[in-house]
PDB file of C-alpha atoms in Angstrom:
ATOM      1  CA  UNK X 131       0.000   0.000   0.000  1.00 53.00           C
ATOM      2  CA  UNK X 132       2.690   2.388   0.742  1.00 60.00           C
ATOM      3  CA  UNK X 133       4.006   2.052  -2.935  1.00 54.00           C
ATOM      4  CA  UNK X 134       1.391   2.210  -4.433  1.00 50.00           C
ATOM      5  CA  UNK X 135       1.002   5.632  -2.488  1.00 55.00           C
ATOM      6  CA  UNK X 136       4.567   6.471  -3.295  1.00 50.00           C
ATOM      7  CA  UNK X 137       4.054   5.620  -7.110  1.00 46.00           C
ATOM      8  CA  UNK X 138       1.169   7.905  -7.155  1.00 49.00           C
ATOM      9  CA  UNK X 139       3.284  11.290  -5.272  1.00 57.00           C
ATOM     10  CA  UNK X 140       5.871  10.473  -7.787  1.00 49.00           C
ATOM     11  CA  UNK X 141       4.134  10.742 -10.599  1.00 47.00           C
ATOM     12  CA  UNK X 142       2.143  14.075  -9.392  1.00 49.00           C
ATOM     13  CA  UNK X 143       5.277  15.533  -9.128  1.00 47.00           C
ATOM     14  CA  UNK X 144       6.955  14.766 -12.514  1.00 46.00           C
ATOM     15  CA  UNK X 145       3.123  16.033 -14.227  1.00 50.00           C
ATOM     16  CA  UNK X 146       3.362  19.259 -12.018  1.00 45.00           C
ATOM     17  CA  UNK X 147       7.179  19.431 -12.826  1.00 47.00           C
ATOM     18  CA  UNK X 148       6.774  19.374 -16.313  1.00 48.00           C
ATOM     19  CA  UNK X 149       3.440  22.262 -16.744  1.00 44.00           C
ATOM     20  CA  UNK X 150       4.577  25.876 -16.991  1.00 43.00           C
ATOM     21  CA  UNK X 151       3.278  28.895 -15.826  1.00 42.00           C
ATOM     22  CA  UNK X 152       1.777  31.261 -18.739  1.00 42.00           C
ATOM     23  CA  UNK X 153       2.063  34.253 -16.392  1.00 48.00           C
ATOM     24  CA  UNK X 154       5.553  33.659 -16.175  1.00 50.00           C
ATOM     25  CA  UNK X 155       6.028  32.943 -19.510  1.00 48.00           C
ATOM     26  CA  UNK X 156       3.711  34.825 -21.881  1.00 56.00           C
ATOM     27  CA  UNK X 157       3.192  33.718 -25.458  1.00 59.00           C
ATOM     28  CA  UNK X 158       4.358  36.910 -26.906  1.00 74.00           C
ATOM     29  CA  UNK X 159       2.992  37.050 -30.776  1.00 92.00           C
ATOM     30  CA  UNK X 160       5.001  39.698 -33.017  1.00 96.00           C
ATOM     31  CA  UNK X 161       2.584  42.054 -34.784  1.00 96.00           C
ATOM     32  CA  UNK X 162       2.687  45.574 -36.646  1.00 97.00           C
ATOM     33  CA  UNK X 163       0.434  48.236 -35.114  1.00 96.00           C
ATOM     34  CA  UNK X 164       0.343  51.543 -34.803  1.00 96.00           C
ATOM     35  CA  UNK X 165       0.524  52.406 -38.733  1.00 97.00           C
ATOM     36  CA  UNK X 166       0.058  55.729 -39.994  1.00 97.00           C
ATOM     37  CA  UNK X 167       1.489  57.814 -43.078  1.00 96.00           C
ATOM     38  CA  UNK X 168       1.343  61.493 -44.774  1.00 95.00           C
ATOM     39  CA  UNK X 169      -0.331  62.016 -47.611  1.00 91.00           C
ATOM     40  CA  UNK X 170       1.373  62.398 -50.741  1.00 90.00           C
ATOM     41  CA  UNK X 171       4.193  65.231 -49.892  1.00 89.00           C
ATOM     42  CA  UNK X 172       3.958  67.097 -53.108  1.00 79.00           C
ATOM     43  CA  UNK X 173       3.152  67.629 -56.319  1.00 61.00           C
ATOM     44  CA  UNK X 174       6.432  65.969 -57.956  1.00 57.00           C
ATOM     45  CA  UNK X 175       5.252  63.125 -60.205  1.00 56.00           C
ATOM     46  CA  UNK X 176       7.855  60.440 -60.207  1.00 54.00           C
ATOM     47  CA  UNK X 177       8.587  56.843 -60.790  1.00 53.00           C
ATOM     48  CA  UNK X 178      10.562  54.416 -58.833  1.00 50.00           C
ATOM     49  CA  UNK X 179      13.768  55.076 -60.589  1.00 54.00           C
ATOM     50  CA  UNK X 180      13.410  58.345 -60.240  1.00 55.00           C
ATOM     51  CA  UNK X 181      16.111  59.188 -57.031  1.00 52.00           C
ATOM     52  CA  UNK X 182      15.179  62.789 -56.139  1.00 62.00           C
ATOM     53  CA  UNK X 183      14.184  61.724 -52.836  1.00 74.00           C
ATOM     54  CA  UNK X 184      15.939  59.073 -51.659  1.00 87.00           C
ATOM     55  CA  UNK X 185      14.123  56.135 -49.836  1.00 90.00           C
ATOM     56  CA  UNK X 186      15.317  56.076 -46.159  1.00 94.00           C
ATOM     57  CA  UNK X 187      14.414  53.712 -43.435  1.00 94.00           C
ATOM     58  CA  UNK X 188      14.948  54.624 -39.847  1.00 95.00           C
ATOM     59  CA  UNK X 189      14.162  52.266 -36.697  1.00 93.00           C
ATOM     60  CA  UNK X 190      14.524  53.103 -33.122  1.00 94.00           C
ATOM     61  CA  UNK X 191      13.335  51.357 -30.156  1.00 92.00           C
ATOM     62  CA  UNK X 192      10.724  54.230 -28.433  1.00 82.00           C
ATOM     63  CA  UNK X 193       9.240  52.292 -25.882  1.00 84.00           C
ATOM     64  CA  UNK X 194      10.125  48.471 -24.140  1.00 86.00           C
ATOM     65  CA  UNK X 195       9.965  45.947 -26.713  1.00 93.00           C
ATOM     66  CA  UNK X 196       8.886  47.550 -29.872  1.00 96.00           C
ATOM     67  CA  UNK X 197      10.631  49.036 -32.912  1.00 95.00           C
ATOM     68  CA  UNK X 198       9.218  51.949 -34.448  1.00 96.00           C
ATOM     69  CA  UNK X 199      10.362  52.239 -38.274  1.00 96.00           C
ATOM     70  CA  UNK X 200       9.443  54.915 -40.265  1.00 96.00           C
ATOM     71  CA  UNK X 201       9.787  54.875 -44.167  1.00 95.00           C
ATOM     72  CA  UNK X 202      10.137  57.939 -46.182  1.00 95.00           C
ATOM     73  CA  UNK X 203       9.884  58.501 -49.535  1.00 93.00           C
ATOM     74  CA  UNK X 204       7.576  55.473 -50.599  1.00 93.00           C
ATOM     75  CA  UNK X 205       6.748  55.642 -53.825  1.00 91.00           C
ATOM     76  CA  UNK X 206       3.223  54.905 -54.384  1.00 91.00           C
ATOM     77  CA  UNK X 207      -0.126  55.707 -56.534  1.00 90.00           C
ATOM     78  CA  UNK X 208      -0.620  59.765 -56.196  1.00 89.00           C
ATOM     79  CA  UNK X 209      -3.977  59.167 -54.628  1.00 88.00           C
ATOM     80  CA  UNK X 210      -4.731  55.456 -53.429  1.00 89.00           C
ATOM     81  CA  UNK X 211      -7.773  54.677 -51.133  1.00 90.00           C
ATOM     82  CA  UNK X 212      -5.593  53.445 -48.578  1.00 92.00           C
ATOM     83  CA  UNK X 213      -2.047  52.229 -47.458  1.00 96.00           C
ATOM     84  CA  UNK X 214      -1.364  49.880 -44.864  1.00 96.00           C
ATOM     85  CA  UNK X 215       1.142  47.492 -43.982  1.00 97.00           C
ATOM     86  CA  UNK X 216       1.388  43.325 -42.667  1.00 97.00           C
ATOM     87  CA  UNK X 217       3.901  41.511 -41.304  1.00 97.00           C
ATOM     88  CA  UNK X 218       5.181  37.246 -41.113  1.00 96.00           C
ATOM     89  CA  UNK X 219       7.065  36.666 -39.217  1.00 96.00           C
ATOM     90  CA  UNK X 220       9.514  33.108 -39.287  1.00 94.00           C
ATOM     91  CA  UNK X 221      11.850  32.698 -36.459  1.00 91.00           C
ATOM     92  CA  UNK X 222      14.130  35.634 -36.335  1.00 94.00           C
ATOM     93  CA  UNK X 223      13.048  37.059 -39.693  1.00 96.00           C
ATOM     94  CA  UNK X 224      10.503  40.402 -39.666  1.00 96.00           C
ATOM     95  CA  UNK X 225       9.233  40.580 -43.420  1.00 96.00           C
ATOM     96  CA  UNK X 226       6.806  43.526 -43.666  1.00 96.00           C
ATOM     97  CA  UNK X 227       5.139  44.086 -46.812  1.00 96.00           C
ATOM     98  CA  UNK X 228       3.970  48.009 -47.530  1.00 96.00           C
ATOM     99  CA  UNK X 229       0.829  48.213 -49.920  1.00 95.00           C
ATOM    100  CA  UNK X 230      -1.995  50.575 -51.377  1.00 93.00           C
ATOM    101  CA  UNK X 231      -5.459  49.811 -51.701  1.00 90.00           C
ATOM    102  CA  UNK X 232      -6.430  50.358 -55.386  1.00 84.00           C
ATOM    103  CA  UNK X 233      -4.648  53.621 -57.049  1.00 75.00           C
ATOM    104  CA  UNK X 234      -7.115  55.633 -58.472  1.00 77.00           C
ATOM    105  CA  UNK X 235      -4.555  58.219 -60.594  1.00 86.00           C
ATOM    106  CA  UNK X 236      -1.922  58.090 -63.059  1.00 85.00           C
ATOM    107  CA  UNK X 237       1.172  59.081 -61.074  1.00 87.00           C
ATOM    108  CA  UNK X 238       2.917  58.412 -58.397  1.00 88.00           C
ATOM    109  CA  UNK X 239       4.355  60.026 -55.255  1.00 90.00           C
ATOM    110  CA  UNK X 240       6.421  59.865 -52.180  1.00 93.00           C
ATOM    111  CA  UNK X 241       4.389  59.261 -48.654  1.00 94.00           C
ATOM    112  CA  UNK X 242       6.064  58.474 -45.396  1.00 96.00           C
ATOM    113  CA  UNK X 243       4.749  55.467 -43.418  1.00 97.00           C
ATOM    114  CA  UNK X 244       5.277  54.322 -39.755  1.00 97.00           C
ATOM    115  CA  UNK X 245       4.551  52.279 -37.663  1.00 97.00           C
ATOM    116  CA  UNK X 246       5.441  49.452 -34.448  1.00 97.00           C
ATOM    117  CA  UNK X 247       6.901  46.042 -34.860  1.00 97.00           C
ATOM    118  CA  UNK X 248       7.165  43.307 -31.217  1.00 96.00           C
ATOM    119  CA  UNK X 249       7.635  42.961 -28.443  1.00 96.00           C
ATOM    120  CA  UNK X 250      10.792  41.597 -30.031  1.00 95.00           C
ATOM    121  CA  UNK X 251      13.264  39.781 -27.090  1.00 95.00           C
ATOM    122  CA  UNK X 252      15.827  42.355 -25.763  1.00 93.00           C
ATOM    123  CA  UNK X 253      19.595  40.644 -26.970  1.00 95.00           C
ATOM    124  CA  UNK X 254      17.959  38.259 -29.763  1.00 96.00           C
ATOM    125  CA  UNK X 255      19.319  39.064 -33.556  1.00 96.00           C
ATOM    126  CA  UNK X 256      16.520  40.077 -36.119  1.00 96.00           C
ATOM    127  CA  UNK X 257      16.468  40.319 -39.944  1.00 95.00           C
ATOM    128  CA  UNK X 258      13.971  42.932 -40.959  1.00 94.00           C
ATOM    129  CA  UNK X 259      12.998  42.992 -44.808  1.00 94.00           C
ATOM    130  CA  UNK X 260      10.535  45.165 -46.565  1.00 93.00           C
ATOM    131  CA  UNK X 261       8.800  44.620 -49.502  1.00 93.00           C
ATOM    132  CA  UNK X 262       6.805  46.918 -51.568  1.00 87.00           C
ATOM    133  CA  UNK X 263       5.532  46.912 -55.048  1.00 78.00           C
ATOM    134  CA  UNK X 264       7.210  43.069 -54.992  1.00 79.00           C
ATOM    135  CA  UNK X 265      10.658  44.367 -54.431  1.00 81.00           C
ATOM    136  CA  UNK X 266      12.059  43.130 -51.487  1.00 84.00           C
ATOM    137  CA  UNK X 267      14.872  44.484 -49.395  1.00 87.00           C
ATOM    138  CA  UNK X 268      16.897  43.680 -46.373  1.00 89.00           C
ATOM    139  CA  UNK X 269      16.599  47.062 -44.105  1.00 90.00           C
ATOM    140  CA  UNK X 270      18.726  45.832 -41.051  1.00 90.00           C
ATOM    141  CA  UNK X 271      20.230  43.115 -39.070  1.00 92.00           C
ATOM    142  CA  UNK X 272      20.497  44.055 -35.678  1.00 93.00           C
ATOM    143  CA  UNK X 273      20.491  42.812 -31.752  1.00 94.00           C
ATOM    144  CA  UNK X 274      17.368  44.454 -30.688  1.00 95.00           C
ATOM    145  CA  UNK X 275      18.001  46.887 -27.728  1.00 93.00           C
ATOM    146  CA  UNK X 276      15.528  49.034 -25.960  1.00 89.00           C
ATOM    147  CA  UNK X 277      18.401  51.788 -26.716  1.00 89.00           C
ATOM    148  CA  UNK X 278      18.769  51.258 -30.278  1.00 92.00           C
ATOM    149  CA  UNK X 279      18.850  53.352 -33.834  1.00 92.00           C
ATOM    150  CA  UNK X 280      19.263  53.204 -37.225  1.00 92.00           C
ATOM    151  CA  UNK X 281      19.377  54.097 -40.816  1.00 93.00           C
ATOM    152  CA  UNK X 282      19.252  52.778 -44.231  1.00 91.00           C
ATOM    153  CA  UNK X 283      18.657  53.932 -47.309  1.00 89.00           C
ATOM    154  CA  UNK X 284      17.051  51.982 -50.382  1.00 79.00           C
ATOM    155  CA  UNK X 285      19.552  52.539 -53.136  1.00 70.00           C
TER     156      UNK X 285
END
């Protein structure tokens, strides 16, 4: 009788021993939020090859556990009904894809987006990649720190 008693403690133990508590480790699901962007900054029709404004990336860390990134210069339809922005995300690798909601001129012009990407894990390596217009590009590969900055520029 006592082993059976015994068998039974033991295996409470190893079930309780092997559950994890959420509160102490949260599922924490990467999104983008926060999006916004200017209208179309001015009256300069232009096409993607066109480089009088350069395309420039900058990300910063503004608050715990998110990097804001703001685009400038992103060449899209002079007056689309919308803009917005998605990301996937597959392990370390942040691939946000920039879009427009139906174009509704003939021209094009330069807008600046932003928005939030995390939490990301303070001290883990990221690759962030944009894509708009189906060209992709690599922006950064960084540490993430809850200090950081940077800049780069679409050439």
């Amino acid at each position: 009788m006592n082993k059976f008693r015994l068998l039974w403690i033991v295996c409470g133990l190893l079930a309780l021993a092997g559950c994890t508590d959420t509160a102490d480790n949260p599922v924490r699901t990467i999104e983008l939020k926060n999006f916004s962007n200017t209208g179309c900054k001015n009256d300069h029709v232009r096409t993607r090859s066109d480089n009088t404004n350069k395309e420039v990336f900058n990300y910063s860390c503004i608050h715990e556990g998110f990097l804001y990134v703001t685009h400038q210069n992103a060449i899209f339809n002079c007056c689309p009904i919308g803009l917005g922005a998605k990301i996937s995300v597959e392990d370390n690798l942040l691939k946000v894809v920039e879009y427009e909601s139906d174009g509704l001129c003939d021209c094009m012009c330069p807008f600046d987006l932003s928005y939030e990407v995390g939490p990301l894990v303070e001290g883990k390596t990221y690759i962030l990649y944009v894509s708009q217009g189906g060209e992709e590009s690599k922006v950064a590969e960084f540490e993430f720190q809850n200090s950081m900055t940077g800049e780069w520029e679409r050439k």
